[in-house]
mmCIF file of C-alpha atoms in Angstrom:
data_model
loop_
_atom_site.group_PDB
_atom_site.id
_atom_site.type_symbol
_atom_site.label_atom_id
_atom_site.label_comp_id
_atom_site.label_asym_id
_atom_site.label_seq_id
_atom_site.Cartn_x
_atom_site.Cartn_y
_atom_site.Cartn_z
ATOM 1 C CA THR N 500 112.025 96.049 113.177
ATOM 2 C CA ILE N 501 112.423 92.744 115.405
ATOM 3 C CA GLN N 502 112.769 93.070 119.241
ATOM 4 C CA SER N 503 114.909 91.249 121.915
ATOM 5 C CA GLY N 504 112.014 89.085 123.670
ATOM 6 C CA VAL N 505 109.920 88.248 120.906
ATOM 7 C CA VAL N 506 109.424 84.556 119.961
ATOM 8 C CA VAL N 507 110.957 85.020 116.617
ATOM 9 C CA VAL N 508 114.202 85.147 117.272
ATOM 10 C CA GLY N 509 116.137 82.673 115.451
ATOM 11 C CA ARG N 510 113.673 80.576 114.145
ATOM 12 C CA ALA N 511 114.017 80.673 110.298
ATOM 13 C CA LEU N 512 111.589 82.101 107.667
ATOM 14 C CA VAL N 513 110.174 78.869 107.319
ATOM 15 C CA GLU N 514 109.343 78.439 110.348
ATOM 16 C CA LEU N 515 107.240 82.090 111.100
ATOM 17 C CA PRO N 516 103.803 82.336 112.094
ATOM 18 C CA LEU N 517 102.660 84.340 108.952
ATOM 19 C CA GLY N 518 99.370 82.874 107.817
ATOM 20 C CA ASP N 519 98.280 83.950 104.082
ATOM 21 C CA CYS N 520 100.648 86.215 104.386
ATOM 22 C CA ARG N 521 104.887 86.553 103.112
ATOM 23 C CA VAL N 522 108.022 88.373 103.963
ATOM 24 C CA THR N 523 109.164 89.690 100.650
ATOM 25 C CA ALA N 524 112.088 91.322 101.892
ATOM 26 C CA LEU N 525 114.170 91.740 105.465
ATOM 27 C CA VAL N 526 116.375 94.946 105.896
ATOM 28 C CA ARG N 527 119.836 93.949 108.299
ATOM 29 C CA GLY N 528 122.048 96.105 108.697
ATOM 30 C CA GLY N 529 120.761 98.770 105.950
ATOM 31 C CA LYS N 530 120.964 96.035 103.315
ATOM 32 C CA ARG N 531 117.722 95.453 101.689
ATOM 33 C CA LEU N 532 117.699 91.391 100.543
ATOM 34 C CA ILE N 533 115.096 90.201 98.196
ATOM 35 C CA GLU N 534 116.511 86.566 97.600
ATOM 36 C CA LEU N 535 115.309 84.704 100.600
ATOM 37 C CA PRO N 536 116.776 81.487 101.999
ATOM 38 C CA PRO N 537 113.294 79.514 104.079
ATOM 39 C CA GLU N 538 116.456 78.578 106.433
ATOM 40 C CA LEU N 539 117.348 82.499 107.494
ATOM 41 C CA LYS N 540 117.118 82.695 110.730
ATOM 42 C CA VAL N 541 115.558 85.865 112.023
ATOM 43 C CA ALA N 542 117.877 88.399 113.881
ATOM 44 C CA VAL N 543 117.075 90.981 116.521
ATOM 45 C CA GLY N 544 117.193 94.638 114.840
ATOM 46 C CA ASP N 545 115.441 92.802 111.166
ATOM 47 C CA THR N 546 112.808 94.830 109.619
ATOM 48 C CA LEU N 547 110.849 92.381 107.527
ATOM 49 C CA VAL N 548 108.871 93.680 104.745
ATOM 50 C CA LEU N 549 105.404 91.483 104.920
ATOM 51 C CA GLY N 550 102.849 91.291 101.613
ATOM 52 C CA GLY N 551 99.723 90.284 102.108
ATOM 53 C CA THR N 552 95.989 92.071 102.552
ATOM 54 C CA LEU N 553 95.432 94.739 104.934
ATOM 55 C CA ASP N 554 94.114 91.861 107.626
ATOM 56 C CA GLN N 555 96.858 89.470 106.671
ATOM 57 C CA VAL N 556 99.419 91.887 107.274
ATOM 58 C CA ASN N 557 98.062 92.936 110.905
ATOM 59 C CA ASP N 558 97.530 89.522 111.545
ATOM 60 C CA ALA N 559 100.859 88.389 111.110
ATOM 61 C CA GLU N 560 102.488 91.168 112.747
ATOM 62 C CA ALA N 561 100.910 90.349 115.660
ATOM 63 C CA SER N 562 102.207 87.119 115.337
ATOM 64 C CA LEU N 563 105.808 88.303 115.211
ATOM 65 C CA LEU N 564 105.806 90.956 117.824
ATOM 66 C CA LYS N 565 104.468 88.443 120.610
ATOM 67 C CA ARG N 566 106.379 88.005 123.696
#
């Protein structure tokens, strides 16, 4: 879950530092969104569902949660 102060808040999905990982869904306000426009901006409280190998997901999480 994205917390206040992380660098990706307000950035579009297409701009996220995901490496070879991908966002397969986003949970916002208790609703799971699976059709994600690339210009959708990440907000505090969003949960990003990532797809990829374990290493790819771990690397993407580390990048996404930087403050």
